[in-house]
């Protein structure tokens, strides 16, 4: 659609610049697929099929002709559907493949939503788990939940009927669903970046007062995507208001969404390398004592499992054309990506020793009537100067 709009604008622009070069003949015109130049009466013009149809044609490109008569242009002959036959039905193999993909990511997002809701409930319900680190986890959980819901809504709106022509389908509802899908996708990547930033600062012992910085991180995690999404909405509304705003191939405005995500993934990767460097240094047996080793190893396992899992495939595919390796892209982004929320909930909540300890304490406390005094766990970060700095796990 974007390519056709550009060719139409170029055709009409040339018409305005040159005017009608043949008053007794036919002037330049656009017939929604091809731009027909000026011609004299009685002249017959032949043009190849539009380039945009080459990817969908059953046979090699044909020729479309039009006669210039005293009354104007004749109808194209042979008609476009004969000269440029397009594959209008999806092969059964592809239908089966796409159906399988949809089933997998529907199950994945459903499992993720359920596990994330449980994780959020646990982190909010237990007061002893309230701290800046877990507040950030909760924000990340919410972005995964909202992204999954936005994808379900977008699918319901865009594919509510099988015979919808997606090239011309354009409603306010479908545009709103696409906007929210892009917005929550960007917030998800921003909060993954916040997690990496906070973990770096925690390992460097530069967040002794985490609550002071928490609201700045909240402002960045939600405000930054809001700014770019609003800019993208204005650009689409005024300059590229086509279809449901879901066709991004060749669109320069797509970089308002794509650009910040790629940058965040790149920064996240750099932070991940730095985290590995810090952990390797801190896990050196010569620099840590026995009490600290288990804490660092748990932290390193979570980091090594989580950080590379998000964004690595995304940044690779974004340097390729939009439809390159479509099968692999769909599998990575939809199938594996749909289970990301579940993996986050497992790593950040269900396998978290603090969460397990608190649940166990409450369970045994209610079961046996025990009222034990709970101390907030603290651990020691060895600094490069040899001075031990005590920092809360949160």
CSV table of C-alpha atoms in Angstrom, one decimal:
chain,number,residue,atom,x,y,z
A,1,UNK,CA,0.0,0.0,0.0
A,2,UNK,CA,2.8,2.4,0.9
A,3,UNK,CA,4.6,1.7,-2.4
A,4,UNK,CA,1.4,2.3,-4.4
A,5,UNK,CA,0.8,5.6,-2.6
A,6,UNK,CA,4.3,6.7,-3.5
A,7,UNK,CA,3.9,5.8,-7.2
A,8,UNK,CA,0.5,7.5,-7.3
A,9,UNK,CA,2.0,10.7,-5.8
A,10,UNK,CA,4.9,10.6,-8.3
A,11,UNK,CA,2.5,10.1,-11.3
A,12,UNK,CA,0.2,12.9,-10.2
A,13,UNK,CA,3.1,15.2,-9.5
A,14,UNK,CA,4.5,14.7,-13.0
A,15,UNK,CA,1.1,15.5,-14.4
A,16,UNK,CA,1.0,18.8,-12.6
A,17,UNK,CA,4.5,19.7,-13.6
A,18,UNK,CA,4.2,18.9,-17.3
A,19,UNK,CA,0.5,19.4,-17.8
A,20,UNK,CA,-1.2,17.8,-20.8
A,21,UNK,CA,1.5,17.5,-23.5
A,22,UNK,CA,-1.0,16.1,-26.1
A,23,UNK,CA,-4.3,18.2,-26.0
A,24,UNK,CA,-5.8,16.0,-28.8
A,25,UNK,CA,-4.8,12.8,-27.1
A,26,UNK,CA,-4.8,11.3,-23.7
A,27,UNK,CA,-3.1,12.8,-20.6
A,28,UNK,CA,-1.0,11.1,-18.0
A,29,UNK,CA,-3.3,9.1,-15.6
A,30,UNK,CA,-3.1,6.7,-12.6
A,31,UNK,CA,-5.4,3.7,-12.6
A,32,UNK,CA,-4.5,2.5,-9.1
A,33,UNK,CA,-1.8,0.1,-10.3
A,34,UNK,CA,0.1,1.7,-13.2
A,35,UNK,CA,1.0,5.2,-14.3
A,36,UNK,CA,0.1,5.7,-18.0
A,37,UNK,CA,2.0,8.5,-19.7
A,38,UNK,CA,0.7,11.0,-22.3
A,39,UNK,CA,-0.3,9.5,-25.6
A,40,UNK,CA,-1.6,10.7,-29.0
A,41,UNK,CA,-5.0,9.6,-30.2
A,42,UNK,CA,-4.9,6.2,-31.9
A,43,UNK,CA,-1.7,5.2,-30.1
A,44,UNK,CA,-1.5,1.9,-28.1
A,45,UNK,CA,0.7,1.7,-25.0
A,46,UNK,CA,2.0,-1.5,-23.4
A,47,UNK,CA,3.3,-1.7,-19.8
A,48,UNK,CA,4.6,-4.6,-17.7
A,49,UNK,CA,2.7,-5.7,-14.7
A,50,UNK,CA,3.3,-3.7,-11.5
A,51,UNK,CA,6.4,-4.6,-9.5
A,52,UNK,CA,4.3,-4.9,-6.4
A,53,UNK,CA,2.5,-7.9,-7.8
A,54,UNK,CA,5.7,-9.9,-8.7
A,55,UNK,CA,5.8,-11.6,-5.3
A,56,UNK,CA,2.3,-12.9,-5.6
A,57,UNK,CA,2.0,-13.8,-9.3
A,58,UNK,CA,1.4,-17.4,-10.4
A,59,UNK,CA,3.2,-17.0,-13.8
A,60,UNK,CA,5.9,-14.7,-15.2
A,61,UNK,CA,5.0,-11.0,-15.6
A,62,UNK,CA,2.7,-10.2,-18.5
A,63,UNK,CA,1.9,-7.1,-20.5
A,64,UNK,CA,-1.1,-4.7,-20.1
A,65,UNK,CA,-2.2,-2.5,-23.0
A,66,UNK,CA,-4.4,0.5,-23.4
A,67,UNK,CA,-5.6,2.4,-26.4
A,68,UNK,CA,-5.7,6.1,-26.6
A,69,UNK,CA,-8.9,7.2,-28.4
A,70,UNK,CA,-10.5,10.5,-29.0
A,71,UNK,CA,-12.8,9.9,-26.0
A,72,UNK,CA,-9.8,9.0,-23.7
A,73,UNK,CA,-8.2,5.9,-22.5
A,74,UNK,CA,-9.7,2.5,-23.1
A,75,UNK,CA,-10.0,-0.2,-20.5
A,76,UNK,CA,-6.8,-2.2,-19.9
A,77,UNK,CA,-6.5,-5.4,-22.1
A,78,UNK,CA,-6.1,-8.1,-21.3
A,79,UNK,CA,-7.5,-7.3,-17.8
A,80,UNK,CA,-5.1,-7.2,-14.9
A,81,UNK,CA,-6.4,-10.4,-13.4
A,82,UNK,CA,-5.5,-12.2,-16.7
A,83,UNK,CA,-2.3,-10.4,-17.6
A,84,UNK,CA,-1.0,-10.5,-14.0
A,85,UNK,CA,-2.6,-13.5,-12.4
A,86,UNK,CA,-2.2,-13.4,-8.6
A,87,UNK,CA,-2.2,-16.3,-6.2
A,88,UNK,CA,-5.4,-15.5,-4.3
A,89,UNK,CA,-5.5,-18.6,-2.2
A,90,UNK,CA,-3.1,-19.6,0.5
A,91,UNK,CA,-1.8,-23.2,-0.1
A,92,UNK,CA,-3.0,-25.8,2.4
A,93,UNK,CA,0.6,-26.3,3.7
A,94,UNK,CA,0.9,-22.6,4.6
A,95,UNK,CA,-2.6,-22.5,6.1
A,96,UNK,CA,-1.6,-25.5,8.3
A,97,UNK,CA,1.7,-23.8,9.3
A,98,UNK,CA,0.0,-20.4,10.2
A,99,UNK,CA,-2.7,-22.2,12.1
A,100,UNK,CA,-0.1,-24.1,14.1
A,101,UNK,CA,1.8,-20.9,14.8
A,102,UNK,CA,-1.4,-19.2,16.0
A,103,UNK,CA,-2.2,-22.2,18.3
A,104,UNK,CA,1.3,-22.2,19.8
A,105,UNK,CA,1.5,-18.5,20.6
A,106,UNK,CA,-2.1,-18.4,21.9
A,107,UNK,CA,-1.2,-21.1,24.4
A,108,UNK,CA,2.1,-19.4,25.1
A,109,UNK,CA,0.6,-16.0,25.9
A,110,UNK,CA,-2.3,-17.6,27.9
A,111,UNK,CA,0.3,-19.5,30.1
A,112,UNK,CA,2.3,-16.3,30.4
A,113,UNK,CA,-0.6,-14.1,31.4
A,114,UNK,CA,-1.7,-16.7,34.1
A,115,UNK,CA,1.7,-17.1,35.6
A,116,UNK,CA,2.4,-13.4,35.5
A,117,UNK,CA,-0.8,-12.6,37.3
A,118,UNK,CA,0.0,-15.1,40.0
A,119,UNK,CA,3.6,-13.6,40.3
A,120,UNK,CA,2.2,-10.1,40.6
A,121,UNK,CA,-0.3,-11.2,43.3
A,122,UNK,CA,2.5,-12.8,45.3
A,123,UNK,CA,4.9,-9.9,45.1
A,124,UNK,CA,2.1,-7.4,46.1
A,125,UNK,CA,0.4,-9.6,48.8
A,126,UNK,CA,3.5,-10.2,50.9
A,127,UNK,CA,4.6,-6.9,52.5
A,128,UNK,CA,8.1,-8.2,53.3
A,129,UNK,CA,8.7,-8.5,49.5
A,130,UNK,CA,8.0,-4.8,49.0
A,131,UNK,CA,11.2,-3.2,47.8
A,132,UNK,CA,12.4,-1.3,44.7
A,133,UNK,CA,13.8,-4.4,43.0
A,134,UNK,CA,10.5,-6.2,43.3
A,135,UNK,CA,8.6,-3.1,42.3
A,136,UNK,CA,10.6,-3.1,39.1
A,137,UNK,CA,9.8,-6.8,38.6
A,138,UNK,CA,6.1,-6.0,39.0
A,139,UNK,CA,6.2,-3.2,36.3
A,140,UNK,CA,8.0,-5.7,33.9
A,141,UNK,CA,5.3,-8.3,34.6
A,142,UNK,CA,2.6,-5.8,33.8
A,143,UNK,CA,4.2,-5.0,30.4
A,144,UNK,CA,4.2,-8.7,29.5
A,145,UNK,CA,0.6,-9.0,30.6
A,146,UNK,CA,-0.6,-5.9,28.7
A,147,UNK,CA,1.4,-6.9,25.5
A,148,UNK,CA,-0.2,-10.3,25.5
A,149,UNK,CA,-3.7,-8.8,25.9
A,150,UNK,CA,-3.0,-6.2,23.2
A,151,UNK,CA,-2.0,-9.0,20.8
A,152,UNK,CA,-5.1,-11.0,21.5
A,153,UNK,CA,-7.3,-7.9,20.9
A,154,UNK,CA,-5.4,-7.0,17.7
A,155,UNK,CA,-6.0,-10.6,16.4
A,156,UNK,CA,-9.7,-10.4,17.3
A,157,UNK,CA,-10.1,-7.1,15.5
A,158,UNK,CA,-8.0,-7.7,12.4
A,159,UNK,CA,-9.1,-11.3,11.8
A,160,UNK,CA,-12.7,-11.2,12.9
A,161,UNK,CA,-13.8,-12.3,9.4
A,162,UNK,CA,-12.0,-14.6,7.0
A,163,UNK,CA,-13.0,-12.7,3.9
A,164,UNK,CA,-11.7,-9.3,5.0
A,165,UNK,CA,-9.5,-7.5,2.4
A,166,UNK,CA,-6.6,-6.5,4.6
A,167,UNK,CA,-5.2,-4.2,1.9
A,168,UNK,CA,-8.2,-1.9,2.1
A,169,UNK,CA,-9.6,-2.7,5.6
A,170,UNK,CA,-9.3,0.4,7.7
A,171,UNK,CA,-11.3,1.2,10.8
A,172,UNK,CA,-10.7,3.2,14.0
A,173,UNK,CA,-10.9,0.1,16.1
A,174,UNK,CA,-8.2,-1.7,14.2
A,175,UNK,CA,-5.9,1.3,14.3
A,176,UNK,CA,-6.3,1.7,18.0
A,177,UNK,CA,-5.5,-2.1,18.5
A,178,UNK,CA,-2.3,-1.7,16.5
A,179,UNK,CA,-1.3,1.4,18.4
A,180,UNK,CA,-1.7,-0.4,21.8
A,181,UNK,CA,0.2,-3.4,20.5
A,182,UNK,CA,3.2,-1.3,19.4
A,183,UNK,CA,3.1,0.7,22.6
A,184,UNK,CA,3.1,-2.2,25.0
A,185,UNK,CA,5.8,-3.9,22.9
A,186,UNK,CA,8.0,-0.9,23.3
A,187,UNK,CA,7.3,-0.5,27.1
A,188,UNK,CA,8.2,-4.2,27.4
A,189,UNK,CA,11.6,-3.6,25.9
A,190,UNK,CA,12.1,-0.4,28.0
A,191,UNK,CA,11.4,-2.3,31.2
A,192,UNK,CA,13.8,-5.0,30.3
A,193,UNK,CA,16.3,-2.3,29.9
A,194,UNK,CA,15.4,-0.9,33.3
A,195,UNK,CA,15.9,-4.3,34.8
A,196,UNK,CA,19.4,-4.5,33.3
A,197,UNK,CA,20.2,-0.9,34.4
A,198,UNK,CA,19.1,-1.6,38.0
A,199,UNK,CA,21.0,-4.9,38.2
A,200,UNK,CA,24.1,-3.1,37.0
A,201,UNK,CA,23.8,-0.4,39.5
A,202,UNK,CA,23.0,-2.9,42.3
A,203,UNK,CA,26.2,-4.9,41.5
A,204,UNK,CA,28.2,-1.7,41.4
A,205,UNK,CA,26.7,-0.7,44.8
A,206,UNK,CA,25.6,2.6,43.4
A,207,UNK,CA,21.9,2.3,44.4
A,208,UNK,CA,22.1,2.5,48.2
A,209,UNK,CA,18.9,4.4,48.2
A,210,UNK,CA,16.9,2.5,45.5
A,211,UNK,CA,13.6,4.2,46.3
A,212,UNK,CA,15.0,7.6,45.3
A,213,UNK,CA,15.6,6.4,41.8
A,214,UNK,CA,12.5,4.2,41.4
A,215,UNK,CA,10.2,6.9,40.2
A,216,UNK,CA,12.7,8.1,37.6
A,217,UNK,CA,12.9,4.6,36.3
A,218,UNK,CA,9.1,4.4,36.2
A,219,UNK,CA,9.0,7.7,34.3
A,220,UNK,CA,11.5,6.3,31.8
A,221,UNK,CA,9.9,2.9,31.4
A,222,UNK,CA,6.4,4.3,30.7
A,223,UNK,CA,7.1,7.9,29.5
A,224,UNK,CA,9.7,7.2,26.9
A,225,UNK,CA,7.5,4.8,24.9
A,226,UNK,CA,4.5,7.1,25.3
A,227,UNK,CA,6.5,10.0,23.7
A,228,UNK,CA,7.6,8.0,20.6
A,229,UNK,CA,4.2,6.2,20.2
A,230,UNK,CA,2.4,9.6,20.2
A,231,UNK,CA,4.9,10.9,17.6
A,232,UNK,CA,4.3,7.8,15.5
A,233,UNK,CA,0.5,8.2,15.7
A,234,UNK,CA,0.7,11.8,14.5
A,235,UNK,CA,3.0,10.9,11.6
A,236,UNK,CA,0.8,8.0,10.5
A,237,UNK,CA,-2.4,10.2,10.8
A,238,UNK,CA,-1.1,13.1,8.8
A,239,UNK,CA,1.3,11.5,6.3
A,240,UNK,CA,0.5,7.7,6.0
A,241,UNK,CA,-3.1,7.0,6.9
A,242,UNK,CA,-3.4,3.7,5.1
A,243,UNK,CA,-5.0,0.4,6.0
A,244,UNK,CA,-4.9,-0.3,9.7
A,245,UNK,CA,-1.4,1.1,10.3
A,246,UNK,CA,-0.1,-2.4,10.4
A,247,UNK,CA,1.8,-2.4,7.1
A,248,UNK,CA,5.3,-1.1,7.9
A,249,UNK,CA,7.4,-2.2,5.0
A,250,UNK,CA,9.2,0.7,3.4
A,251,UNK,CA,7.7,3.2,5.9
A,252,UNK,CA,10.2,5.7,7.3
A,253,UNK,CA,7.8,6.4,10.3
A,254,UNK,CA,8.2,2.8,11.5
A,255,UNK,CA,11.6,3.7,12.8
A,256,UNK,CA,9.9,5.8,15.5
A,257,UNK,CA,8.8,2.4,17.0
A,258,UNK,CA,11.6,0.2,15.7
A,259,UNK,CA,14.5,2.6,16.4
A,260,UNK,CA,14.1,2.9,20.2
A,261,UNK,CA,13.6,-0.8,20.5
A,262,UNK,CA,16.8,-1.6,18.6
A,263,UNK,CA,18.7,0.9,20.7
A,264,UNK,CA,17.3,-0.5,24.0
A,265,UNK,CA,18.3,-4.1,22.9
A,266,UNK,CA,21.8,-2.9,22.0
A,267,UNK,CA,22.2,-1.1,25.3
A,268,UNK,CA,20.8,-4.2,27.1
A,269,UNK,CA,23.4,-6.3,25.4
A,270,UNK,CA,26.2,-4.0,26.5
A,271,UNK,CA,24.9,-4.1,30.0
A,272,UNK,CA,24.7,-7.9,29.9
A,273,UNK,CA,28.4,-8.1,28.9
A,274,UNK,CA,29.2,-5.7,31.8
A,275,UNK,CA,27.1,-7.9,34.2
A,276,UNK,CA,29.0,-11.0,33.2
A,277,UNK,CA,32.3,-9.1,33.7
A,278,UNK,CA,31.2,-8.0,37.2
A,279,UNK,CA,29.9,-11.5,38.2
A,280,UNK,CA,33.0,-13.2,36.9
A,281,UNK,CA,35.1,-10.9,39.0
A,282,UNK,CA,32.9,-11.3,42.1
A,283,UNK,CA,32.7,-15.1,41.7
A,284,UNK,CA,36.4,-15.4,41.8
A,285,UNK,CA,37.0,-17.7,44.8
A,286,UNK,CA,40.0,-15.6,45.9
A,287,UNK,CA,37.8,-12.5,46.3
A,288,UNK,CA,34.6,-13.9,48.0
A,289,UNK,CA,34.0,-15.7,51.2
A,290,UNK,CA,31.8,-18.8,51.6
A,291,UNK,CA,28.7,-17.0,52.7
A,292,UNK,CA,28.5,-14.8,49.7
A,293,UNK,CA,29.2,-17.4,47.0
A,294,UNK,CA,25.7,-18.9,46.9
A,295,UNK,CA,24.1,-15.5,46.6
A,296,UNK,CA,26.3,-14.6,43.6
A,297,UNK,CA,25.8,-17.9,41.9
A,298,UNK,CA,22.0,-17.6,42.2
A,299,UNK,CA,22.2,-14.1,40.8
A,300,UNK,CA,24.5,-15.2,38.0
A,301,UNK,CA,22.2,-18.1,37.0
A,302,UNK,CA,19.2,-15.7,36.7
A,303,UNK,CA,21.2,-13.2,34.8
A,304,UNK,CA,22.8,-15.6,32.4
A,305,UNK,CA,19.4,-17.3,31.7
A,306,UNK,CA,17.3,-14.1,31.4
A,307,UNK,CA,19.3,-11.3,29.7
A,308,UNK,CA,20.3,-13.2,26.5
A,309,UNK,CA,16.8,-14.6,26.1
A,310,UNK,CA,15.3,-11.2,25.3
A,311,UNK,CA,16.1,-9.2,22.2
A,312,UNK,CA,19.0,-11.1,20.7
A,313,UNK,CA,16.9,-12.5,17.9
A,314,UNK,CA,15.1,-9.2,17.5
A,315,UNK,CA,18.2,-7.1,16.9
A,316,UNK,CA,19.5,-9.7,14.3
A,317,UNK,CA,16.3,-9.7,12.3
A,318,UNK,CA,15.9,-5.9,12.3
A,319,UNK,CA,19.0,-5.5,10.2
A,320,UNK,CA,17.4,-7.6,7.5
A,321,UNK,CA,14.5,-6.7,5.2
A,322,UNK,CA,11.1,-7.0,6.8
A,323,UNK,CA,10.1,-10.2,5.1
A,324,UNK,CA,13.4,-12.0,5.2
A,325,UNK,CA,13.3,-15.5,6.7
A,326,UNK,CA,9.6,-15.0,7.5
A,327,UNK,CA,9.2,-18.6,8.8
A,328,UNK,CA,12.0,-18.3,11.3
A,329,UNK,CA,11.0,-14.8,12.3
A,330,UNK,CA,7.4,-15.9,13.1
A,331,UNK,CA,8.7,-18.9,15.0
A,332,UNK,CA,11.1,-16.8,17.2
A,333,UNK,CA,8.9,-13.8,17.7
A,334,UNK,CA,5.5,-15.5,18.2
A,335,UNK,CA,6.1,-19.0,19.4
A,336,UNK,CA,9.2,-18.7,21.6
A,337,UNK,CA,8.4,-15.0,22.4
A,338,UNK,CA,4.9,-15.9,23.7
A,339,UNK,CA,6.5,-17.9,26.5
A,340,UNK,CA,8.8,-15.1,27.6
A,341,UNK,CA,6.4,-13.8,30.2
A,342,UNK,CA,6.2,-17.3,31.8
A,343,UNK,CA,10.0,-17.6,31.9
A,344,UNK,CA,10.2,-14.2,33.6
A,345,UNK,CA,7.7,-15.2,36.2
A,346,UNK,CA,9.5,-18.4,36.9
A,347,UNK,CA,13.0,-16.8,37.2
A,348,UNK,CA,12.0,-13.6,39.0
A,349,UNK,CA,9.3,-15.0,41.3
A,350,UNK,CA,8.7,-18.7,41.5
A,351,UNK,CA,12.4,-19.6,41.8
A,352,UNK,CA,13.2,-16.6,43.9
A,353,UNK,CA,14.5,-17.8,47.3
A,354,UNK,CA,13.0,-14.8,49.1
A,355,UNK,CA,9.6,-15.6,47.7
A,356,UNK,CA,9.9,-19.2,48.5
A,357,UNK,CA,11.0,-18.4,52.1
A,358,UNK,CA,8.2,-15.9,52.7
A,359,UNK,CA,5.5,-18.3,51.4
A,360,UNK,CA,7.0,-21.1,53.5
A,361,UNK,CA,7.0,-18.9,56.5
A,362,UNK,CA,3.4,-17.9,56.1
A,363,UNK,CA,2.4,-21.5,55.4
A,364,UNK,CA,4.1,-22.9,58.5
A,365,UNK,CA,3.0,-19.9,60.5
A,366,UNK,CA,-0.6,-20.4,59.8
A,367,UNK,CA,-0.4,-24.2,60.1
A,368,UNK,CA,1.4,-24.4,63.4
A,369,UNK,CA,0.7,-20.9,64.8
A,370,UNK,CA,4.3,-20.0,64.8
A,371,UNK,CA,5.2,-16.3,65.0
A,372,UNK,CA,8.9,-16.2,64.2
A,373,UNK,CA,10.8,-13.0,64.0
A,374,UNK,CA,11.7,-12.3,60.4
A,375,UNK,CA,14.9,-10.6,59.5
A,376,UNK,CA,15.4,-8.9,56.3
A,377,UNK,CA,18.2,-10.8,54.5
A,378,UNK,CA,21.3,-8.9,53.9
A,379,UNK,CA,24.5,-9.8,52.0
A,380,UNK,CA,27.9,-8.5,51.5
A,381,UNK,CA,29.4,-7.0,48.3
A,382,UNK,CA,33.2,-7.1,48.2
A,383,UNK,CA,34.5,-3.9,46.8
A,384,UNK,CA,37.6,-3.5,44.7
A,385,UNK,CA,39.3,-1.6,47.6
A,386,UNK,CA,38.8,-4.6,49.9
A,387,UNK,CA,36.2,-2.7,52.1
A,388,UNK,CA,33.0,-4.8,52.6
A,389,UNK,CA,29.8,-3.0,51.8
A,390,UNK,CA,26.5,-4.3,53.1
A,391,UNK,CA,23.6,-4.0,50.8
A,392,UNK,CA,20.0,-5.2,51.0
A,393,UNK,CA,19.1,-8.0,48.6
A,394,UNK,CA,16.3,-5.8,47.4
